[in-house]
PDB file of C-alpha atoms in Angstrom:
ATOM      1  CA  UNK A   1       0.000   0.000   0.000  1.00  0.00           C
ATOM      2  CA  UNK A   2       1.857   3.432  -1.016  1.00  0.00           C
ATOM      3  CA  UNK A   3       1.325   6.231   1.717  1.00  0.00           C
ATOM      4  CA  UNK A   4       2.369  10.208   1.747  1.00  0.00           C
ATOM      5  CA  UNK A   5       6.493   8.990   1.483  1.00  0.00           C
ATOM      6  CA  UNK A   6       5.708   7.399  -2.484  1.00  0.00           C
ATOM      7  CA  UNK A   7       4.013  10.004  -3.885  1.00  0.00           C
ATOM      8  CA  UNK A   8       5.783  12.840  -5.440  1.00  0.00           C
ATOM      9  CA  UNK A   9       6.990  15.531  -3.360  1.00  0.00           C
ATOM     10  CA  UNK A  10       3.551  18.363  -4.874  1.00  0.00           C
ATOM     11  CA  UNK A  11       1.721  15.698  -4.125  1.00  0.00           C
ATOM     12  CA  UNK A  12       2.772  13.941  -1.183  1.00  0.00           C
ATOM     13  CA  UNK A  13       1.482  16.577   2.022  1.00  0.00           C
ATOM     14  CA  UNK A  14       0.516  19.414   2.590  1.00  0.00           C
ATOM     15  CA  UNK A  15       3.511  22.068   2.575  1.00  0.00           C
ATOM     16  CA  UNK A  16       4.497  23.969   5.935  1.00  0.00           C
ATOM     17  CA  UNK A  17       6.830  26.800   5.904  1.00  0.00           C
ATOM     18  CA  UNK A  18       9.444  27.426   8.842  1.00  0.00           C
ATOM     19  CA  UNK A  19      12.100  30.290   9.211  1.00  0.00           C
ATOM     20  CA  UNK A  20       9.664  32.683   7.525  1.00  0.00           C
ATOM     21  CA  UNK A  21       9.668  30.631   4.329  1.00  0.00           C
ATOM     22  CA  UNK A  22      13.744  29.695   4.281  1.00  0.00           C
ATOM     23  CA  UNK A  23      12.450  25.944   4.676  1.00  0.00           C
ATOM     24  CA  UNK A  24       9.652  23.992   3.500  1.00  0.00           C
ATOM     25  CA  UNK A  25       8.588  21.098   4.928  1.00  0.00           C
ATOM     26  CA  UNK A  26       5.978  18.215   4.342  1.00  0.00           C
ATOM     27  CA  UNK A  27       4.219  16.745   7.131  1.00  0.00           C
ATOM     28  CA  UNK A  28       1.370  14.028   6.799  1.00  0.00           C
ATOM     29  CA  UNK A  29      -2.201  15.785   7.434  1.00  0.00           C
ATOM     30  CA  UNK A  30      -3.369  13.221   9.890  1.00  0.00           C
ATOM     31  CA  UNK A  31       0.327  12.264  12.054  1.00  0.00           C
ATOM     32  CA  UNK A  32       2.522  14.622  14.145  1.00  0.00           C
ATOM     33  CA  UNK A  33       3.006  18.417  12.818  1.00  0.00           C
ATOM     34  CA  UNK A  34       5.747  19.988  13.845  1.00  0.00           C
ATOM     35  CA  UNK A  35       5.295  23.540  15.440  1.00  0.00           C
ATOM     36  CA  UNK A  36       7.707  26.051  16.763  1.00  0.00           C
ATOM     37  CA  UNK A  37       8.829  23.732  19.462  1.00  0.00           C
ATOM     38  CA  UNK A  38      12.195  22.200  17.028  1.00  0.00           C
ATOM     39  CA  UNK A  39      12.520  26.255  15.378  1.00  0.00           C
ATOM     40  CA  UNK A  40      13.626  27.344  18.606  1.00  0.00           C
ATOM     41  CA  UNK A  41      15.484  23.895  19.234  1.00  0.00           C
ATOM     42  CA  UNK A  42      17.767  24.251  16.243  1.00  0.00           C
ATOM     43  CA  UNK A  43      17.965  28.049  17.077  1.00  0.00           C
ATOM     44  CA  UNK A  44      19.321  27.094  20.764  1.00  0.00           C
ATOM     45  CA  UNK A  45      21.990  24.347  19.185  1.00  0.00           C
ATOM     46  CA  UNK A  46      25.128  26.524  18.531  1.00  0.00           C
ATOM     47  CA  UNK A  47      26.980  24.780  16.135  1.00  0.00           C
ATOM     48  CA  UNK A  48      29.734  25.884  14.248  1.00  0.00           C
ATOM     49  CA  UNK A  49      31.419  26.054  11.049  1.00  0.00           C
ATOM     50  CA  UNK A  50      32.510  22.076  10.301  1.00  0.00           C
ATOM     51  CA  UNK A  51      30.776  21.034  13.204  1.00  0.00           C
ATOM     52  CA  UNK A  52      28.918  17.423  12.736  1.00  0.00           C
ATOM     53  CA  UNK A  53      25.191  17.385  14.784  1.00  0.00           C
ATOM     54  CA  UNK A  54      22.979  14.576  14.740  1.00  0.00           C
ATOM     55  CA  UNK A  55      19.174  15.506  15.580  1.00  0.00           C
ATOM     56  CA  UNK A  56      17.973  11.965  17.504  1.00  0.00           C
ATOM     57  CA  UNK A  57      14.220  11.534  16.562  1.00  0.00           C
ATOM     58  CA  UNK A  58      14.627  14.052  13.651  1.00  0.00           C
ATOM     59  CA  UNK A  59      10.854  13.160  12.390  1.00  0.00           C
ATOM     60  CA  UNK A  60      10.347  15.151   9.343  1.00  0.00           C
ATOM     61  CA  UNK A  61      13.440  16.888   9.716  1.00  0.00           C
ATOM     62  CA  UNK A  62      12.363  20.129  11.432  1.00  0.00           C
ATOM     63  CA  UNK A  63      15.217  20.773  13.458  1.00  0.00           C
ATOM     64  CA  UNK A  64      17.491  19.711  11.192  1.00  0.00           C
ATOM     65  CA  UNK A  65      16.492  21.770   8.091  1.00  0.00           C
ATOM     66  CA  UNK A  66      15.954  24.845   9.993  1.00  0.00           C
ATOM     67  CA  UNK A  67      19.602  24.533  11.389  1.00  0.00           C
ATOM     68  CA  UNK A  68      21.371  23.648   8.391  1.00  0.00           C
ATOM     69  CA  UNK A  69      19.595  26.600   6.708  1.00  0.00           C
ATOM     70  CA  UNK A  70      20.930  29.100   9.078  1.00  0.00           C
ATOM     71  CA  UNK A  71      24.315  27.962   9.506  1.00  0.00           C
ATOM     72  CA  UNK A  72      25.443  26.631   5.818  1.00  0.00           C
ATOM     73  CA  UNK A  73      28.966  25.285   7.060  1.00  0.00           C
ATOM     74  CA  UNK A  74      27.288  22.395   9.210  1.00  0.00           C
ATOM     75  CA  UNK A  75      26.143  18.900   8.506  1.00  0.00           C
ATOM     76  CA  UNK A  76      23.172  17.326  10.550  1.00  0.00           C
ATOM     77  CA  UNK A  77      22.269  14.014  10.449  1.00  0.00           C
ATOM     78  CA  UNK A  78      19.049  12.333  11.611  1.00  0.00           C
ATOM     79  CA  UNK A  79      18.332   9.552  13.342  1.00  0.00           C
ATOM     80  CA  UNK A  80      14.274   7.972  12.980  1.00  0.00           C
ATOM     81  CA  UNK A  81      12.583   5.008  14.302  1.00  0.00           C
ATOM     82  CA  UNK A  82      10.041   5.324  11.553  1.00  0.00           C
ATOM     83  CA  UNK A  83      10.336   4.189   8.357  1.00  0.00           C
ATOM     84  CA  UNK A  84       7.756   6.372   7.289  1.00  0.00           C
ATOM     85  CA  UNK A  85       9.080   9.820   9.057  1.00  0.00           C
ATOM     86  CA  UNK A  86      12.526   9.089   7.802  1.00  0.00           C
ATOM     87  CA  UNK A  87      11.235   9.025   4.075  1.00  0.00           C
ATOM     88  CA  UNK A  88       9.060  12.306   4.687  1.00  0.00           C
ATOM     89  CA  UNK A  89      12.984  13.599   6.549  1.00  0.00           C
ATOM     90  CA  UNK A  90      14.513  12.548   2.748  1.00  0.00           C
ATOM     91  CA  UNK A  91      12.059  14.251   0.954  1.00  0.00           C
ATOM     92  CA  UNK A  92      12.444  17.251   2.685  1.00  0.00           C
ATOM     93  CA  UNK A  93      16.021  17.458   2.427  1.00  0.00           C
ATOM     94  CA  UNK A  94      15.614  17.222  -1.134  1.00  0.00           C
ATOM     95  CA  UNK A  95      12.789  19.784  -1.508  1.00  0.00           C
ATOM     96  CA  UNK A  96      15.341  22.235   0.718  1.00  0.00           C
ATOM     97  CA  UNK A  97      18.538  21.299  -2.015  1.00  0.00           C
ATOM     98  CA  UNK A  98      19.938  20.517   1.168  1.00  0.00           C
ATOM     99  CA  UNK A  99      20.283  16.228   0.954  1.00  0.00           C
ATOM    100  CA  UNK A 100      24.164  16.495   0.805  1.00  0.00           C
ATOM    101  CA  UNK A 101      24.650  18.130   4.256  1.00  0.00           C
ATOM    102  CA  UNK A 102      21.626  16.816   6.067  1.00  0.00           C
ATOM    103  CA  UNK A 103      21.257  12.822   6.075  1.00  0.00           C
ATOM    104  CA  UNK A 104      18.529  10.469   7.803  1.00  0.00           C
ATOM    105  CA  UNK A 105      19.651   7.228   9.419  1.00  0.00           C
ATOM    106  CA  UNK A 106      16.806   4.735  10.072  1.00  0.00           C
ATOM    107  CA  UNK A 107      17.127   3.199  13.234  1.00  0.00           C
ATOM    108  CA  UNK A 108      16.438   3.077  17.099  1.00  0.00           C
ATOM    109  CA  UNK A 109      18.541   4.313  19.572  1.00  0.00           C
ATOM    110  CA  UNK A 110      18.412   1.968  22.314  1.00  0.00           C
ATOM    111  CA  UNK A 111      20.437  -0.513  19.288  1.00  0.00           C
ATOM    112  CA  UNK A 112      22.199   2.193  17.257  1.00  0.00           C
ATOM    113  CA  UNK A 113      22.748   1.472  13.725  1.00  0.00           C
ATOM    114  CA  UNK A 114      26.103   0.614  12.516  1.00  0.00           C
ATOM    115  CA  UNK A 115      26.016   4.183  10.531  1.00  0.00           C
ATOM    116  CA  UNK A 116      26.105   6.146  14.162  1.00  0.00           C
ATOM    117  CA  UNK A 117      29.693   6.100  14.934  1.00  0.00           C
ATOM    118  CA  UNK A 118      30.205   6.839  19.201  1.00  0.00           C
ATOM    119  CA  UNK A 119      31.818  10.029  20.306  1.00  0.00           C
ATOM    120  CA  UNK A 120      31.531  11.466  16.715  1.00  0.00           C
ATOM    121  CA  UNK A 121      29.434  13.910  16.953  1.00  0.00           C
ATOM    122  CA  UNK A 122      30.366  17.851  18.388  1.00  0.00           C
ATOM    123  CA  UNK A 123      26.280  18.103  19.351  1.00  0.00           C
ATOM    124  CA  UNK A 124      23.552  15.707  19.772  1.00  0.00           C
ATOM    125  CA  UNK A 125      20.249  18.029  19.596  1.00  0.00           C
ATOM    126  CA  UNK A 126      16.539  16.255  20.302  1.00  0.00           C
ATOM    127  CA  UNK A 127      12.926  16.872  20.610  1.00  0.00           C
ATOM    128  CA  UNK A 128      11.513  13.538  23.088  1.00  0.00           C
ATOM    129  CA  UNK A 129       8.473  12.620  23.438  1.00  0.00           C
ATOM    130  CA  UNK A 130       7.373  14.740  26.349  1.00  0.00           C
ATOM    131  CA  UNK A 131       4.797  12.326  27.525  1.00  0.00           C
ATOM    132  CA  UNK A 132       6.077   9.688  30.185  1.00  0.00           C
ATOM    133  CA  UNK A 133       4.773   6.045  29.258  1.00  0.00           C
ATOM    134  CA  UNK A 134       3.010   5.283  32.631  1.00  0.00           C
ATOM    135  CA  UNK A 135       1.676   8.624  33.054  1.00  0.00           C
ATOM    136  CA  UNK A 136      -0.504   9.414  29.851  1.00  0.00           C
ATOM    137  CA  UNK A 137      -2.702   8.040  27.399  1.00  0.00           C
ATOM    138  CA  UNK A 138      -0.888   7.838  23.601  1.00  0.00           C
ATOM    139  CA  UNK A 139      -3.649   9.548  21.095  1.00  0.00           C
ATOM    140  CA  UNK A 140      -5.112   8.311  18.654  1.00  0.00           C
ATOM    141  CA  UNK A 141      -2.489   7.257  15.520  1.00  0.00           C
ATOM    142  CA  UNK A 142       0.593   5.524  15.766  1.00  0.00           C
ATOM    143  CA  UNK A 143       2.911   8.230  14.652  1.00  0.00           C
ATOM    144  CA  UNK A 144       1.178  10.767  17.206  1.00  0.00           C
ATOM    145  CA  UNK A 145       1.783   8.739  19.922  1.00  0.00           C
ATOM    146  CA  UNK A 146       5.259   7.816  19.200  1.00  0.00           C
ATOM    147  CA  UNK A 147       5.635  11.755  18.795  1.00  0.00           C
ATOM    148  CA  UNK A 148       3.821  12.664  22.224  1.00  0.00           C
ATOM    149  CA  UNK A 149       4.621   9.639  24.298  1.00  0.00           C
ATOM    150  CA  UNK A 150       7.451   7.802  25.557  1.00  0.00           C
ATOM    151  CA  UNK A 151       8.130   4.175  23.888  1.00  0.00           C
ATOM    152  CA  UNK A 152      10.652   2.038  25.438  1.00  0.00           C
ATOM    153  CA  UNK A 153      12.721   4.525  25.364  1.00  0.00           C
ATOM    154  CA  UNK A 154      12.867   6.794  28.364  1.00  0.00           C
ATOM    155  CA  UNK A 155      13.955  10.173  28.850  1.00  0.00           C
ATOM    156  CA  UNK A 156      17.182   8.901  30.541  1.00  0.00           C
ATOM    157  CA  UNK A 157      17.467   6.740  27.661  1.00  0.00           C
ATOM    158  CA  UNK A 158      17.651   9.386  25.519  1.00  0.00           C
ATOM    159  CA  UNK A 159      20.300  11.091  27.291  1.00  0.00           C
ATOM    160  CA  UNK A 160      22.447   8.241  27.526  1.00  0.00           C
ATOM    161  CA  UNK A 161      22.456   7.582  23.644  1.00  0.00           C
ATOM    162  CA  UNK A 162      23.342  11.658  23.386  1.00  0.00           C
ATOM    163  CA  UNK A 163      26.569  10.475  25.833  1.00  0.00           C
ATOM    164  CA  UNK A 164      27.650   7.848  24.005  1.00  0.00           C
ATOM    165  CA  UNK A 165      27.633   9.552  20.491  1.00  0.00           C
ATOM    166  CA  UNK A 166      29.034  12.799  21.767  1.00  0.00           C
ATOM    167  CA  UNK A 167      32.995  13.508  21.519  1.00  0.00           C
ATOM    168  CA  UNK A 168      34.335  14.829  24.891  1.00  0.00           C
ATOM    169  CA  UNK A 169      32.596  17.787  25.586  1.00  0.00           C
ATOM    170  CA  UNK A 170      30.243  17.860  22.988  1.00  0.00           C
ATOM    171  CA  UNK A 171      27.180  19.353  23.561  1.00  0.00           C
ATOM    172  CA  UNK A 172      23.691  18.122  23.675  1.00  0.00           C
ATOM    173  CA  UNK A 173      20.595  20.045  23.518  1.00  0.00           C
ATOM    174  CA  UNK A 174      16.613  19.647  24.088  1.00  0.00           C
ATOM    175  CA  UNK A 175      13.472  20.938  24.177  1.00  0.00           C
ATOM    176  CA  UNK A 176      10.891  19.555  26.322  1.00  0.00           C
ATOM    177  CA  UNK A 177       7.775  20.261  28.675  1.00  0.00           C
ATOM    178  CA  UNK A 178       8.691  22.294  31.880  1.00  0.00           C
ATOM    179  CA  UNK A 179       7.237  20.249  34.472  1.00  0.00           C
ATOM    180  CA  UNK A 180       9.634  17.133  33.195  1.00  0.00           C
ATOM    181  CA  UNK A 181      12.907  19.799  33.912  1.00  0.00           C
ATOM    182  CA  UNK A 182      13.593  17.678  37.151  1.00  0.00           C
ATOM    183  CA  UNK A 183      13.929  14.328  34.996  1.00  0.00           C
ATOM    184  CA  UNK A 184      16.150  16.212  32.725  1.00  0.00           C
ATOM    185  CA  UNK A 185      18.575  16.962  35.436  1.00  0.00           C
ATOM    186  CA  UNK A 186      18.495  14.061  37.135  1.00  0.00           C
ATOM    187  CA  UNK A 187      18.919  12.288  33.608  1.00  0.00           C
ATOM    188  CA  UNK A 188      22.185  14.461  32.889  1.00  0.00           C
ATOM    189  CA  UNK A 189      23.901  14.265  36.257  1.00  0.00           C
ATOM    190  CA  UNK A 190      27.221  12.265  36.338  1.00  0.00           C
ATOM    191  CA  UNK A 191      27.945  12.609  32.209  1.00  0.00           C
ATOM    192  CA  UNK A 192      27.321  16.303  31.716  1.00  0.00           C
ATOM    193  CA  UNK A 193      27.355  19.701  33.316  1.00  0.00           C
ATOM    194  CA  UNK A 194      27.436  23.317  32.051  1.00  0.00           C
ATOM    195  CA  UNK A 195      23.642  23.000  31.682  1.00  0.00           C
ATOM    196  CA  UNK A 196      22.069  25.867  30.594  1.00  0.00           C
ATOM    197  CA  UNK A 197      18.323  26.244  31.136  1.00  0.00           C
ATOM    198  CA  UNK A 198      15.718  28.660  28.927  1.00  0.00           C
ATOM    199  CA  UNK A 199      12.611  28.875  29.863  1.00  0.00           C
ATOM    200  CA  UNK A 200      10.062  29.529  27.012  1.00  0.00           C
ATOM    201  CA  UNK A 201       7.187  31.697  28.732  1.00  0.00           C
ATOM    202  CA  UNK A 202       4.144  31.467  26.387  1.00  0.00           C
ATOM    203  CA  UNK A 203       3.646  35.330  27.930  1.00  0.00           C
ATOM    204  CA  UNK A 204       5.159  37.486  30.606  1.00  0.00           C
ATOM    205  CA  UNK A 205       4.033  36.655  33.442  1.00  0.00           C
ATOM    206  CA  UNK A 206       3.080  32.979  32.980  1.00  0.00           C
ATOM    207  CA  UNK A 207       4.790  29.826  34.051  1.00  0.00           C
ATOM    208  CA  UNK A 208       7.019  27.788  31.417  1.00  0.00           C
ATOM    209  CA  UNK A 209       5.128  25.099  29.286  1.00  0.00           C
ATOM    210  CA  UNK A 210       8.364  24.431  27.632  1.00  0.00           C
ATOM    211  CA  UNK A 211      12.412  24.605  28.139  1.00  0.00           C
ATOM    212  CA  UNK A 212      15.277  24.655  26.250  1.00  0.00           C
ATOM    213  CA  UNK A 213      18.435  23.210  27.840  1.00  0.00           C
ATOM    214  CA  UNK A 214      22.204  22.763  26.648  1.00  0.00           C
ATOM    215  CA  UNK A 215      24.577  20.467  28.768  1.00  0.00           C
ATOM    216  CA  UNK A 216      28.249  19.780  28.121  1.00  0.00           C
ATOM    217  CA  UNK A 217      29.492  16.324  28.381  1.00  0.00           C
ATOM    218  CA  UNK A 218      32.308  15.474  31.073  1.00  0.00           C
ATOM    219  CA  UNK A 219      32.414  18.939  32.581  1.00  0.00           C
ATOM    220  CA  UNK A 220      31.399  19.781  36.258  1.00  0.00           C
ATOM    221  CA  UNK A 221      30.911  23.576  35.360  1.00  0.00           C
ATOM    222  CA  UNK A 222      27.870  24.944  37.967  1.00  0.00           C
ATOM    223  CA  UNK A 223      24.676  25.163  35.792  1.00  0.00           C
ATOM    224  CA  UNK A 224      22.756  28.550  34.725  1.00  0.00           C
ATOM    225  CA  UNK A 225      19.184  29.589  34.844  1.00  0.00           C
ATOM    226  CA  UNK A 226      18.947  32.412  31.919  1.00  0.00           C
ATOM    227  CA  UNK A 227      15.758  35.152  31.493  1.00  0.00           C
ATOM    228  CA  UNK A 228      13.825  33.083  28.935  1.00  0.00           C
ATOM    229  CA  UNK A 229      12.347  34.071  26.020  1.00  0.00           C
ATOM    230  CA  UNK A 230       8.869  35.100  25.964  1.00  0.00           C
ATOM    231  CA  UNK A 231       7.002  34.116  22.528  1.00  0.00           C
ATOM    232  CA  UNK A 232       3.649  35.871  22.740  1.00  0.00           C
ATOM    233  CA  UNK A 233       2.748  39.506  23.482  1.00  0.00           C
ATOM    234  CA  UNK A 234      -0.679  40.259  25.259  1.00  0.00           C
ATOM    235  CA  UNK A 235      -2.414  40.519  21.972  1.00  0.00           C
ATOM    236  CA  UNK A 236      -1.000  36.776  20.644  1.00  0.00           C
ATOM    237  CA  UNK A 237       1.342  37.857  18.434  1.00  0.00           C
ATOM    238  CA  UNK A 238       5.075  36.807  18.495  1.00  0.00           C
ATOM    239  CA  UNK A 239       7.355  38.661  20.691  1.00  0.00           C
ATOM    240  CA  UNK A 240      10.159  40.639  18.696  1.00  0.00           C
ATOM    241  CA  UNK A 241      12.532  38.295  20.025  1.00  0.00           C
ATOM    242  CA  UNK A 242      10.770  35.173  18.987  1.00  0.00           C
ATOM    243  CA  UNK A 243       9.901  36.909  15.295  1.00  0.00           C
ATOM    244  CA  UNK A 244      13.669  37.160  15.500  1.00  0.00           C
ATOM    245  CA  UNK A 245      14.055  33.199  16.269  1.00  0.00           C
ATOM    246  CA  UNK A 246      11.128  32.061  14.227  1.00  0.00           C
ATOM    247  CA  UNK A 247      10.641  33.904  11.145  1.00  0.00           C
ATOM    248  CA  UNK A 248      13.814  35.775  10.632  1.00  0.00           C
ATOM    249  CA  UNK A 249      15.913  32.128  11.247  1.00  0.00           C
ATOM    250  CA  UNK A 250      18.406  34.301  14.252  1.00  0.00           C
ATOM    251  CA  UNK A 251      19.816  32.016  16.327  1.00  0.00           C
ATOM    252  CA  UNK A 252      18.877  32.041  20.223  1.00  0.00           C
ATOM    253  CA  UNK A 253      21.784  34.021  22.119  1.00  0.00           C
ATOM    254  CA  UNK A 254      22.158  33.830  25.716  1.00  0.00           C
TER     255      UNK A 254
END
């Protein structure tokens, strides 16, 4: 049975537009979207020139288009589970004329594929599910609720496979829900430090829903709590500062 990845790429999904139209991207109409949440991920990973990244759980590539369009001297490659996200990662590469610097392995991190090379990588950047297994109710659709909520592999899990494909003190970095930020830290202490925590305040003067943190591997350095970013004025609109991140591709400096 063909599905959205064997159809041509005008016909295959609808088309979403990130970075203020620097990258398209196709997503299937009825499995996981990607929203703003992997913009301001790729805008928070600050790679350099040369620098190798691999975006575990890259999906349809959000994270990883949107960073190798704003920083052309960097190569990303993605790691999927899904057979069928990985082909809609491909296709978007291709759409973005950027398949020779961004790559999709197929594969699961808890058995790495051959292609994933430990301690390679200068930053490991992710987007987990933010949903712990034993805590929520998947939604309806397979690739939803591989998107939303945790499979058999865990948070930790996660963090571990960042570890092992880091090279000494690379840098990993994630976006996830707020009220998980204890996991997160629990999760990195012993293999990295230098964490850096952003809160993302949906607007001033209400609590985080989400968090961006960076964490160096094999340092001790004391961790930092910065201002945030605030997204949304009072009317709904984008702050200036996340126009700046999500429209006008800017990367997130601290």
């Amino acid at each position: 049975m063909s599905g959205p990845a064997d159809l041509p790429l005008d016909e295959a999904a609808p088309t979403d537009f990130l970075l203020g139209g620097r990258v398209r991207l196709l997503q299937p109409e009825e499995g996981y979207r990607a929203a703003i949440d992997p913009v301001f991920l790729a805008a928070f990973t600050a790679a350099r020139d040369s620098e190798s990244v691999l975006d575990a759980g890259t999906g349809t590539g959000a994270a990883a288009l949107c960073l190798a369009a704003r920083l052309p001297g960097v190569s990303v490659v993605g790691l999927e589970q899904r057979a069928d996200a990985a082909a809609f990662a491909r296709r978007n590469a291709a759409l973005n004329g950027l398949e020779a610097r961004v790559s999709v392995v197929e594969g699961d991190l808890l058995a790495p594929p051959d292609a994933l090379r430990p301690s390679s990588f200068d930053r490991v950047m992710m987007n987990p599910p933010y949903l712990r297994a034993d805590a929520a109710s998947p939604p309806p659709g397979a690739w939803k609720a591989a998107a939303n909520v945790e499979g058999r592999a865990r948070l930790p899990d996660w963090l571990r496979f960042a570890d092992a494909m880091l090279k000494p003190r690379g840098v990993v970095t994630l976006v996830h829900r707020a009220d998980r930020l204890d996991d997160i830290l629990a999760a990195l202490r012993g293999r990295f430090g230098a964490v850096v925590v952003v809160p993302l305040w949906p607007r001033a003067g209400q609590e985080a829903r989400r968090v961006l943190v960076a964490a160096r591997k094999g340092v001790r350095s004391p961790a930092r709590l910065t201002a945030g970013v605030t997204v949304h004025d009072a009317d709904g609109r984008y702050t200036a500062e996340a126009e700046r991140i999500l429209r006008g591709a800017a990367a997130l400096e601290l």
